[in-house]
Short mmCIF file of C-alpha atoms and ligand atoms in Angstrom, two decimals:
data_model
loop_
_atom_site.label_atom_id
_atom_site.label_comp_id
_atom_site.label_asym_id
_atom_site.label_seq_id
_atom_site.Cartn_x
_atom_site.Cartn_y
_atom_site.Cartn_z
CA MET E 1 48.89 -23.20 -47.37
CA ARG E 2 46.23 -22.20 -49.50
CA LEU E 3 42.33 -22.36 -49.80
CA GLY E 4 41.01 -25.22 -52.06
CA ARG E 5 39.52 -28.75 -52.38
CA LYS E 6 41.90 -30.81 -50.35
CA THR E 7 42.97 -27.71 -47.66
CA VAL E 8 39.25 -27.10 -46.62
CA GLY E 9 39.45 -29.63 -44.25
CA SER E 10 42.10 -28.11 -41.86
CA ALA E 11 40.25 -24.65 -42.31
CA ARG E 12 39.49 -23.43 -38.48
CA ALA E 13 35.78 -22.22 -39.62
CA ARG E 14 32.86 -23.80 -40.87
CA SER E 15 32.93 -25.30 -43.98
CA PRO E 16 29.80 -26.75 -46.59
CA LYS E 17 27.87 -30.15 -44.59
CA TYR E 18 26.82 -31.04 -48.20
CA ASP E 19 29.70 -33.66 -50.43
CA ARG E 20 30.43 -30.72 -53.19
CA HIS E 21 30.96 -33.34 -55.48
CA GLY E 22 27.49 -33.96 -55.94
CA VAL E 23 26.53 -30.70 -56.77
CA THR E 24 25.30 -30.00 -60.38
CA PRO E 25 24.89 -26.27 -61.81
CA GLY E 26 21.46 -24.83 -61.86
CA ILE E 27 22.41 -21.36 -61.95
CA VAL E 28 24.22 -19.20 -64.07
CA HIS E 29 25.55 -15.57 -62.16
CA LEU E 30 26.83 -12.80 -63.70
CA GLY E 31 28.68 -10.83 -62.05
CA THR E 32 30.65 -13.18 -58.92
CA GLY E 33 32.28 -10.04 -57.12
CA ALA E 34 32.04 -9.64 -53.10
CA PHE E 35 28.25 -8.35 -53.10
CA HIS E 36 26.91 -11.78 -54.35
CA ARG E 37 29.33 -13.88 -52.65
CA ALA E 38 28.39 -12.43 -49.30
CA HIS E 39 24.69 -12.70 -50.16
CA GLN E 40 23.18 -15.06 -53.21
CA ALA E 41 25.82 -17.25 -53.05
CA VAL E 42 25.66 -17.25 -48.89
CA TYR E 43 22.06 -18.60 -49.19
CA LEU E 44 22.75 -21.45 -52.06
CA ASP E 45 25.46 -22.49 -49.78
CA GLU E 46 22.98 -23.40 -47.31
CA LEU E 47 20.46 -24.93 -49.60
CA LEU E 48 22.55 -27.10 -50.68
CA ALA E 49 22.12 -29.09 -47.83
CA GLN E 50 19.39 -30.02 -48.92
CA ASP E 51 19.03 -29.88 -52.80
CA SER E 52 22.21 -30.72 -55.02
CA SER E 53 21.01 -29.13 -57.74
CA TRP E 54 21.05 -25.45 -57.67
CA GLY E 55 25.31 -25.05 -57.50
CA LEU E 56 26.22 -21.78 -59.08
CA VAL E 57 28.70 -20.92 -62.07
CA GLY E 58 29.93 -17.40 -62.21
CA ALA E 59 31.13 -15.12 -64.35
CA SER E 60 32.99 -12.43 -64.63
CA LEU E 61 32.09 -9.92 -67.22
CA ARG E 62 34.95 -7.20 -66.89
CA SER E 63 38.20 -8.25 -65.01
CA ARG E 64 39.51 -12.03 -65.23
CA LYS E 65 41.21 -11.47 -61.40
CA ILE E 66 38.15 -13.18 -59.19
CA ALA E 67 37.69 -16.18 -61.76
CA ASP E 68 41.37 -16.68 -61.86
CA GLU E 69 41.67 -16.89 -57.51
CA LEU E 70 37.94 -18.55 -57.38
CA ASN E 71 39.42 -21.07 -59.23
CA GLN E 72 42.73 -21.77 -57.77
CA GLN E 73 40.68 -22.11 -55.08
CA ASP E 74 37.96 -24.71 -56.75
CA GLY E 75 35.31 -21.84 -55.92
CA LEU E 76 35.84 -22.23 -51.93
CA TYR E 77 36.08 -18.81 -50.05
CA THR E 78 36.24 -17.47 -46.77
CA LEU E 79 33.22 -15.49 -45.79
CA ARG E 80 33.50 -13.43 -42.12
CA GLU E 81 31.26 -11.94 -40.89
CA ASN E 82 32.56 -8.61 -38.76
CA GLY E 83 29.19 -8.09 -35.66
CA PRO E 84 29.69 -6.40 -32.59
CA ASP E 85 30.63 -9.35 -30.07
CA GLY E 86 33.51 -10.13 -32.38
CA ALA E 87 34.14 -12.19 -36.10
CA ARG E 88 32.80 -15.73 -37.79
CA HIS E 89 33.72 -17.00 -40.12
CA ARG E 90 32.82 -19.57 -42.53
CA ILE E 91 34.21 -21.27 -45.84
CA ILE E 92 31.26 -20.79 -49.00
CA GLY E 93 30.95 -23.69 -51.68
CA SER E 94 28.29 -23.33 -53.50
CA ILE E 95 30.40 -21.85 -56.50
CA LEU E 96 31.23 -24.11 -58.66
CA ARG E 97 33.83 -22.92 -61.18
CA VAL E 98 33.80 -19.05 -62.57
CA PHE E 99 34.14 -18.03 -66.44
CA ALA E 100 36.08 -14.88 -67.63
CA ALA E 101 33.79 -13.70 -70.29
CA ASP E 102 36.61 -12.45 -72.04
CA SER E 103 38.31 -15.32 -72.63
CA ASP E 104 35.98 -17.54 -72.25
CA LEU E 105 33.04 -16.37 -73.49
CA GLU E 106 31.88 -19.55 -75.53
CA SER E 107 32.12 -22.15 -72.39
CA LEU E 108 30.15 -19.36 -70.33
CA LEU E 109 27.59 -18.98 -73.02
CA ARG E 110 27.48 -23.03 -73.58
CA GLN E 111 27.06 -23.43 -70.32
CA MET E 112 24.03 -20.64 -69.99
CA THR E 113 22.35 -22.86 -72.58
CA ALA E 114 22.79 -26.07 -70.94
CA PRO E 115 18.93 -27.02 -69.97
CA SER E 116 19.74 -27.82 -66.03
CA ILE E 117 20.23 -24.21 -65.96
CA ARG E 118 17.01 -22.62 -64.87
CA ILE E 119 18.04 -19.25 -63.47
CA VAL E 120 20.38 -16.87 -64.41
CA SER E 121 20.77 -13.81 -61.88
CA LEU E 122 22.78 -10.56 -62.17
CA THR E 123 25.10 -8.39 -59.75
CA VAL E 124 26.87 -6.37 -62.51
CA THR E 125 26.38 -2.95 -60.73
CA GLU E 126 23.57 -0.11 -61.62
CA LYS E 127 26.10 1.23 -65.22
CA GLY E 128 25.99 -2.48 -66.24
CA TYR E 129 22.49 -2.65 -67.51
CA CYS E 130 23.45 0.04 -70.47
CA HIS E 131 20.84 2.32 -69.61
CA ASP E 132 20.10 6.07 -69.23
CA PRO E 133 19.63 6.51 -65.55
CA ALA E 134 16.75 8.96 -65.65
CA SER E 135 14.89 7.28 -68.24
CA GLY E 136 15.49 3.55 -67.76
CA GLU E 137 15.67 3.13 -71.30
CA LEU E 138 18.77 0.91 -73.06
CA ASP E 139 21.70 3.53 -74.14
CA LEU E 140 21.65 2.72 -77.91
CA THR E 141 24.94 4.88 -77.77
CA HIS E 142 26.90 2.63 -75.21
CA PRO E 143 29.62 1.45 -76.53
CA ASP E 144 28.92 -2.06 -75.48
CA ILE E 145 25.92 -2.04 -76.89
CA VAL E 146 26.85 -0.64 -80.57
CA ALA E 147 29.34 -3.71 -80.43
CA ASP E 148 27.33 -6.39 -79.44
CA LEU E 149 24.54 -5.03 -81.98
CA GLU E 150 27.38 -5.61 -84.79
CA ASN E 151 28.36 -8.52 -83.34
CA PRO E 152 25.57 -10.18 -81.00
CA THR E 153 26.93 -13.60 -81.37
CA SER E 154 30.49 -12.30 -79.25
CA PRO E 155 28.48 -10.06 -76.87
CA ARG E 156 30.24 -8.38 -73.93
CA SER E 157 27.00 -6.38 -72.15
CA ALA E 158 25.34 -8.27 -69.35
CA PRO E 159 22.00 -7.47 -71.98
CA GLY E 160 23.99 -9.12 -75.30
CA VAL E 161 25.42 -12.21 -72.92
CA LEU E 162 21.50 -12.54 -71.70
CA VAL E 163 20.01 -12.18 -75.15
CA GLU E 164 22.52 -14.59 -77.20
CA ALA E 165 21.88 -17.23 -74.48
CA LEU E 166 18.40 -17.14 -74.50
CA GLY E 167 18.18 -17.44 -78.27
CA ARG E 168 20.36 -20.09 -78.38
CA ARG E 169 18.22 -21.95 -75.93
CA ARG E 170 15.27 -20.74 -78.65
CA GLN E 171 17.33 -22.39 -81.49
CA ALA E 172 17.87 -25.93 -79.60
CA GLY E 173 14.44 -26.18 -78.28
CA PHE E 174 15.34 -25.82 -74.91
CA GLY E 175 13.20 -23.75 -72.44
CA PRO E 176 13.84 -19.89 -71.39
CA PHE E 177 15.62 -19.22 -67.97
CA THR E 178 14.42 -16.70 -65.01
CA VAL E 179 16.37 -14.08 -65.39
CA LEU E 180 17.51 -12.70 -61.54
CA SER E 181 18.33 -9.24 -61.14
CA CYS E 182 20.15 -8.65 -57.74
CA ASP E 183 20.86 -5.06 -58.36
CA ASN E 184 20.05 -2.09 -56.61
CA LEU E 185 18.16 -0.76 -59.61
CA PRO E 186 14.14 0.65 -59.10
CA GLU E 187 12.31 -2.56 -59.96
CA ASN E 188 14.91 -3.99 -61.21
CA GLY E 189 12.94 -7.08 -62.70
CA ALA E 190 10.61 -5.05 -64.64
CA THR E 191 13.98 -2.51 -65.80
CA THR E 192 16.02 -5.76 -66.74
CA ARG E 193 13.41 -6.92 -68.49
CA HIS E 194 13.03 -3.68 -70.64
CA ILE E 195 16.24 -3.58 -70.99
CA VAL E 196 16.52 -6.74 -72.64
CA LEU E 197 13.63 -6.86 -74.97
CA SER E 198 14.93 -3.50 -76.08
CA TYR E 199 18.40 -5.29 -77.15
CA ALA E 200 16.27 -8.09 -78.18
CA GLY E 201 14.09 -5.87 -80.33
CA HIS E 202 17.11 -4.08 -82.34
CA ARG E 203 18.47 -7.56 -83.08
CA ASP E 204 15.75 -9.55 -83.72
CA ALA E 205 12.37 -9.28 -83.38
CA ASP E 206 11.26 -12.18 -83.22
CA LEU E 207 13.77 -13.53 -80.70
CA ALA E 208 12.41 -10.57 -78.83
CA ALA E 209 8.75 -12.08 -79.03
CA TRP E 210 9.69 -15.35 -77.48
CA ILE E 211 11.57 -13.99 -74.31
CA GLU E 212 8.42 -11.45 -74.00
CA GLN E 213 6.39 -14.91 -74.11
CA ASN E 214 8.60 -16.73 -72.43
CA VAL E 215 11.15 -15.43 -69.88
CA THR E 216 10.33 -14.27 -66.07
CA PHE E 217 12.17 -11.24 -64.88
CA PRO E 218 11.31 -11.27 -61.29
CA SER E 219 12.17 -7.77 -58.90
CA THR E 220 13.86 -8.59 -55.76
CA MET E 221 15.18 -6.07 -52.89
CA VAL E 222 18.91 -7.65 -51.66
CA ASP E 223 20.77 -6.09 -48.91
CA ARG E 224 23.71 -6.86 -47.12
CA ILE E 225 26.55 -4.05 -46.42
CA VAL E 226 29.61 -5.61 -48.20
CA PRO E 227 32.49 -3.55 -48.11
CA ALA E 228 35.52 -3.94 -50.69
CA THR E 229 38.02 -6.52 -49.19
CA THR E 230 41.50 -5.02 -48.34
CA SER E 231 45.10 -6.97 -47.76
CA ASP E 232 44.76 -6.50 -44.30
CA ASP E 233 41.20 -8.26 -44.69
CA ILE E 234 42.90 -11.58 -45.88
CA ALA E 235 45.60 -11.21 -43.60
CA GLY E 236 43.21 -11.77 -40.87
CA VAL E 237 41.44 -14.16 -42.25
CA ALA E 238 44.77 -16.26 -43.27
CA ALA E 239 45.27 -15.53 -39.60
CA ALA E 240 42.12 -16.22 -38.21
CA VAL E 241 41.39 -19.83 -40.46
CA GLY E 242 44.95 -21.17 -40.68
CA VAL E 243 44.77 -21.30 -44.54
CA GLU E 244 45.49 -18.37 -47.13
CA ASP E 245 42.21 -17.09 -49.37
CA ALA E 246 42.97 -14.46 -52.03
CA CYS E 247 39.39 -13.75 -52.37
CA PRO E 248 37.61 -13.45 -48.96
CA VAL E 249 34.35 -11.23 -48.53
CA ILE E 250 34.16 -9.60 -45.21
CA THR E 251 30.62 -8.06 -44.61
CA GLU E 252 28.10 -7.88 -41.68
CA PRO E 253 25.52 -10.08 -39.92
CA PHE E 254 22.63 -8.86 -41.23
CA CYS E 255 21.88 -10.46 -44.78
CA GLN E 256 18.21 -9.62 -46.65
CA TRP E 257 16.79 -11.07 -49.90
CA VAL E 258 13.58 -10.14 -51.33
CA VAL E 259 12.38 -12.22 -53.91
CA GLU E 260 9.21 -11.75 -56.26
CA ASP E 261 7.77 -15.34 -56.64
CA ALA E 262 7.90 -15.33 -60.88
CA PHE E 263 9.93 -18.11 -62.05
CA CYS E 264 9.64 -19.79 -65.68
CA ALA E 265 11.82 -22.29 -64.97
CA GLY E 266 11.55 -23.68 -61.47
CA ARG E 267 13.24 -22.31 -58.53
CA PRO E 268 15.32 -23.43 -55.21
CA ALA E 269 12.99 -23.53 -51.83
CA PHE E 270 14.84 -20.21 -51.30
CA GLU E 271 11.64 -19.71 -48.81
CA THR E 272 13.99 -22.41 -46.42
CA VAL E 273 16.49 -20.80 -46.35
CA GLY E 274 15.57 -17.28 -45.10
CA VAL E 275 14.83 -15.41 -48.71
CA GLN E 276 11.08 -13.49 -47.99
CA MET E 277 8.74 -14.59 -51.63
CA VAL E 278 6.50 -12.34 -52.35
CA ALA E 279 4.10 -11.32 -54.75
CA ASP E 280 4.81 -7.73 -55.12
CA VAL E 281 8.72 -6.53 -54.04
CA ARG E 282 8.50 -2.97 -54.58
CA PRO E 283 7.42 -1.71 -51.13
CA TYR E 284 10.21 -3.77 -49.91
CA GLU E 285 12.33 -2.33 -52.62
CA GLU E 286 11.51 1.41 -52.32
CA MET E 287 12.08 1.34 -48.45
CA LYS E 288 15.95 -0.24 -49.05
CA LEU E 289 17.08 1.51 -51.61
CA ARG E 290 15.58 4.67 -50.69
CA MET E 291 16.39 4.79 -46.42
CA LEU E 292 19.68 2.68 -46.80
CA ASN E 293 20.88 3.54 -50.09
CA GLY E 294 19.91 6.74 -49.99
CA SER E 295 21.54 7.33 -46.64
CA HIS E 296 24.40 5.78 -47.85
CA SER E 297 24.95 8.05 -50.67
CA ALA E 298 24.28 10.95 -48.89
CA LEU E 299 26.82 10.60 -46.00
CA ALA E 300 29.07 9.57 -49.05
CA TYR E 301 28.76 13.11 -50.60
CA LEU E 302 28.47 15.13 -47.39
CA GLY E 303 31.12 12.99 -45.71
CA HIS E 304 33.60 11.92 -48.19
CA PRO E 305 34.83 15.87 -48.79
CA ALA E 306 34.40 16.72 -45.01
CA GLY E 307 37.25 14.21 -44.52
CA PHE E 308 35.45 11.06 -43.00
CA GLU E 309 36.95 7.71 -45.04
CA THR E 310 34.75 5.30 -43.38
CA VAL E 311 30.89 5.30 -42.56
CA ALA E 312 31.66 4.06 -39.27
CA ASP E 313 33.35 7.50 -38.55
CA ALA E 314 30.64 9.42 -40.76
CA THR E 315 28.29 7.47 -38.36
CA ALA E 316 30.50 8.57 -35.21
CA SER E 317 29.63 12.26 -35.92
CA PRO E 318 25.97 13.41 -33.78
CA ALA E 319 25.43 16.14 -36.36
CA ILE E 320 25.20 13.59 -39.71
CA VAL E 321 23.32 10.77 -37.38
CA GLN E 322 21.20 13.60 -36.76
CA TYR E 323 20.90 14.68 -40.21
CA LEU E 324 20.24 11.06 -41.52
CA HIS E 325 17.68 10.35 -39.02
CA ASP E 326 15.50 13.81 -39.82
CA MET E 327 16.23 13.08 -43.34
CA MET E 328 14.71 9.31 -43.67
CA THR E 329 11.48 11.01 -40.77
CA ASN E 330 10.55 13.61 -42.32
CA GLU E 331 11.28 13.24 -45.89
CA VAL E 332 11.51 9.26 -47.07
CA MET E 333 9.21 7.71 -44.03
CA PRO E 334 6.48 9.54 -45.61
CA ALA E 335 6.16 8.51 -49.03
CA LEU E 336 6.97 4.90 -48.53
CA GLN E 337 3.61 2.96 -48.36
CA MET E 338 4.62 -0.28 -46.30
CA PRO E 339 2.44 -3.65 -46.14
CA GLN E 340 0.78 -3.76 -42.87
CA GLY E 341 3.09 -4.70 -40.05
CA THR E 342 6.03 -2.69 -41.00
CA ASP E 343 7.71 -1.02 -38.42
CA LEU E 344 9.91 1.98 -40.33
CA PRO E 345 10.93 3.49 -37.54
CA ALA E 346 12.38 0.41 -35.89
CA TYR E 347 13.99 -0.15 -39.83
CA ARG E 348 15.72 3.29 -39.53
CA ASP E 349 17.14 2.89 -36.32
CA ALA E 350 18.40 -0.47 -37.15
CA LEU E 351 19.96 0.85 -40.64
CA ILE E 352 21.93 3.41 -37.92
CA ASP E 353 23.00 1.03 -35.84
CA ARG E 354 24.42 -1.02 -39.00
CA PHE E 355 26.17 2.18 -40.29
CA LYS E 356 27.74 2.77 -36.93
CA ASN E 357 29.22 -1.07 -37.03
CA PRO E 358 32.91 0.02 -36.19
CA ALA E 359 34.58 -3.36 -37.38
CA LEU E 360 33.48 -2.54 -41.11
CA HIS E 361 35.73 -0.74 -42.97
CA HIS E 362 33.11 0.53 -45.76
CA ARG E 363 34.64 3.71 -47.12
CA THR E 364 32.28 6.66 -47.87
CA TRP E 365 34.79 6.85 -51.18
CA GLN E 366 33.56 2.96 -52.62
CA ILE E 367 29.73 4.44 -51.80
CA ALA E 368 30.32 7.87 -53.83
CA MET E 369 31.19 6.23 -56.90
CA ASP E 370 28.71 5.76 -59.86
CA GLY E 371 26.60 8.61 -58.32
CA SER E 372 25.16 9.23 -62.02
CA GLN E 373 23.90 6.29 -62.03
CA LYS E 374 22.44 5.83 -58.65
CA LEU E 375 20.65 9.47 -57.56
CA PRO E 376 17.37 8.91 -59.48
CA GLN E 377 16.46 5.87 -57.39
CA ARG E 378 18.24 6.68 -54.07
CA LEU E 379 17.16 10.25 -53.82
CA LEU E 380 15.52 12.20 -56.96
CA ALA E 381 12.58 9.78 -56.72
CA THR E 382 11.62 10.49 -53.29
CA ILE E 383 12.23 14.21 -54.22
CA ALA E 384 9.68 13.64 -56.81
CA ASP E 385 7.05 12.26 -54.60
CA ASN E 386 7.60 14.93 -51.62
CA LEU E 387 6.85 17.71 -54.15
CA GLU E 388 3.65 15.94 -55.35
CA SER E 389 2.62 15.28 -51.76
CA GLY E 390 3.96 18.32 -50.02
CA PHE E 391 6.41 17.22 -47.88
CA PRO E 392 9.50 18.34 -46.98
CA ILE E 393 13.07 18.33 -49.44
CA GLY E 394 15.48 20.20 -47.80
CA ARG E 395 18.14 17.24 -46.66
CA LEU E 396 17.64 15.47 -49.92
CA ALA E 397 17.99 18.04 -51.84
CA LEU E 398 21.25 19.07 -49.62
CA ALA E 399 22.35 15.10 -50.78
CA VAL E 400 21.85 16.43 -54.14
CA ALA E 401 24.03 19.62 -54.01
CA ALA E 402 27.01 17.24 -52.27
CA TRP E 403 27.16 15.02 -54.81
CA MET E 404 27.45 18.20 -57.49
CA ARG E 405 29.98 19.47 -55.28
CA TYR E 406 31.40 15.81 -55.31
CA VAL E 407 31.69 15.62 -58.55
CA SER E 408 33.44 18.48 -59.12
CA GLY E 409 36.76 16.78 -57.77
CA PHE E 410 37.86 18.64 -54.67
CA ASP E 411 37.23 17.75 -51.11
CA GLU E 412 36.60 20.96 -48.75
CA ALA E 413 40.42 21.13 -47.96
CA GLY E 414 41.28 21.10 -51.77
CA ALA E 415 42.55 17.82 -52.21
CA PRO E 416 41.64 16.31 -55.66
CA ILE E 417 39.15 13.18 -55.46
CA ASP E 418 39.35 10.72 -57.46
CA VAL E 419 35.99 10.58 -58.57
CA ARG E 420 34.77 7.05 -60.63
CA ASP E 421 31.46 7.25 -62.40
CA PRO E 422 30.77 6.74 -66.14
CA MET E 423 29.63 10.34 -66.66
CA ALA E 424 33.20 11.50 -64.57
CA GLU E 425 34.08 13.91 -67.70
CA LYS E 426 31.14 15.24 -68.65
CA LEU E 427 30.67 16.09 -64.93
CA ARG E 428 33.81 17.23 -64.36
CA ALA E 429 33.81 19.50 -67.65
CA ILE E 430 30.08 20.82 -66.29
CA ALA E 431 31.57 21.86 -62.88
CA ASP E 432 35.14 23.41 -64.44
CA GLN E 433 33.13 25.74 -66.42
CA ASN E 434 30.87 26.90 -63.61
CA ARG E 435 34.00 26.82 -61.06
CA GLY E 436 33.37 29.19 -58.02
CA VAL E 437 29.72 29.99 -59.25
CA PRO E 438 27.39 26.99 -57.01
CA ALA E 439 24.01 28.53 -58.62
CA ALA E 440 25.26 28.84 -62.29
CA ALA E 441 26.91 25.07 -61.65
CA THR E 442 23.70 23.75 -60.04
CA LYS E 443 21.56 25.00 -62.91
CA ALA E 444 24.26 23.37 -65.37
CA PHE E 445 24.08 20.03 -63.25
CA LEU E 446 20.27 20.20 -63.66
CA SER E 447 20.05 20.42 -67.36
CA PHE E 448 21.64 16.57 -67.76
CA GLU E 449 18.70 14.59 -68.80
CA ARG E 450 20.25 11.44 -68.30
CA ILE E 451 19.95 11.83 -64.47
CA PHE E 452 17.67 14.29 -63.67
CA ASP E 453 14.05 14.23 -65.72
CA PRO E 454 13.23 17.23 -66.91
CA ALA E 455 10.22 17.84 -64.90
CA LEU E 456 12.10 17.08 -61.89
CA ALA E 457 15.20 20.00 -62.63
CA THR E 458 12.75 22.37 -63.88
CA ASP E 459 10.39 22.31 -60.32
CA PRO E 460 11.65 25.70 -59.37
CA ARG E 461 10.77 24.17 -55.83
CA PHE E 462 13.82 21.55 -56.14
CA GLU E 463 15.80 24.36 -58.49
CA SER E 464 16.31 26.70 -55.62
CA SER E 465 16.38 24.27 -52.79
CA VAL E 466 19.34 22.42 -54.63
CA CYS E 467 21.01 26.07 -55.28
CA ASN E 468 20.78 26.96 -51.91
CA ALA E 469 22.24 23.99 -50.50
CA ALA E 470 25.12 24.53 -52.85
CA VAL E 471 26.10 27.84 -52.00
CA SER E 472 25.76 26.87 -48.30
CA LEU E 473 28.28 24.34 -49.10
CA HIS E 474 30.66 26.07 -50.76
CA ASP E 475 29.95 29.37 -48.23
CA GLN E 476 30.07 27.51 -45.45
CA GLY E 477 31.19 23.93 -45.47
CA THR E 478 29.64 20.45 -44.70
CA LEU E 479 29.37 20.83 -41.06
CA ASP E 480 28.17 24.45 -40.33
CA VAL E 481 25.49 23.71 -42.94
CA LEU E 482 24.69 20.52 -41.28
CA ALA E 483 24.53 21.80 -37.80
CA SER E 484 21.87 25.00 -39.59
CA ILE E 485 19.73 22.14 -41.17
CA ASN E 486 19.49 20.11 -37.56
CA ALA E 487 18.48 22.99 -35.94
CA ASP E 488 15.48 23.60 -38.28
C1 CS2 P 501 26.12 0.75 -51.41
C2 CS2 P 501 25.63 -0.42 -51.57
O1 CS2 P 501 28.08 0.53 -52.89
C3 CS2 P 501 26.70 1.36 -52.41
O2 CS2 P 501 26.52 2.76 -53.47
O3 CS2 P 501 24.89 2.09 -50.55
O4 CS2 P 501 26.39 -1.30 -52.12
C4 CS2 P 501 25.18 -1.48 -50.04
O5 CS2 P 501 26.16 -1.37 -49.13
C5 CS2 P 501 24.44 -2.44 -50.01
O6 CS2 P 501 22.81 -1.83 -51.52
C6 CS2 P 501 23.90 -2.87 -49.02
O7 CS2 P 501 22.43 -3.78 -49.14
#
């Protein structure tokens, strides 16, 4: 029996308390992947019980698999929270339908143009913004941007879809919608605004000016650990719930959403369902990107090549935990400027506990993906701040060196790594030209300006720290290097 409108009543799980027939679309969400379904869609599921005008319509910009699976289930899916005291299941009903942009682009654009849509939110991952990670500028050579500027009414990039929909609304005399980025980008609202305005400016200066004057782009901090769903998870959910679900999401109990209160076309009463509405998201976002995501990337690049398959496996190693603890304490926390009352040591300890959750099979390989897009905001921004203030950078530099070794394509046992990154080929070429000579490889990687801001890359303190770390990793291997750095 497959999950859907008719069978949801038989599921052994909490299911929507509101009448889904009465729900109308208020938000279009681009990127209906597992993270969105474990995060924003859950907050909205809670909200729909009090206000039925904020249903979600999803869009898959890349693969149509999720769209097909969710539509076959009338948008319903299971959320499984794996906590220390067992698993909890809940059926989420906030997604009304999902368009696959490749075949349903016109329907998607029509939906985005409807006056009832007041927010368009996004989780398209870092690379979906088609920008240069180091500078934050739109990449005008990106194949999707080139294609969209040639053919702007049939866009395939996220900026292209947003601008086309906003242009149609402007033409129809409808007001704007709020663009709400929910990706782990630095200042994600301002960054998205900059990219969208830049794309719009290359297309139509009047439209760009209209967007600039009318559309708001609030920043957000989003947090929930959501490993990719496996076939074992699918079988486990079916056994627990009693109905088959092709696309359940597996997550942890923790969930946080901090949102800048700047919505140009109205918003749901987010604060009633646990969302923190604030005037300035920046401190929260820096704390999360640098502490959680920075640690995640460090442990993926150090852990995966050393044979740790999951975050829980890696954080079962006391050496890795000490390294993360010291990195956060000595090299990340000092540069954070938090609102009064924020308890950073407690945040750090809670993160380490979340990483240790043995019920989450969060692969280091999954986190290692797209490092070229992630490094600047997760590690490099902290390093730049620390160099300015005189704080230490050794552990962060080790993580950067570990990334260079990772993208070189081999683990410590000499087995090949399947490196997934939009810049994988270029990075591999740099590695191949400098194989076996870690100091030369480091210099070559550092000159890659799309990742490393030249001001940082040419700072001799940074260069020598990464170089030394790269040589140690090459000569001694991860665990020995961690033992020495932990003894410092
Ligand atoms: C992870 C994030 O895959 C990754 O790069 O660091 O997806 C992380 O799990 C989330 O940001 C947690 O909120």
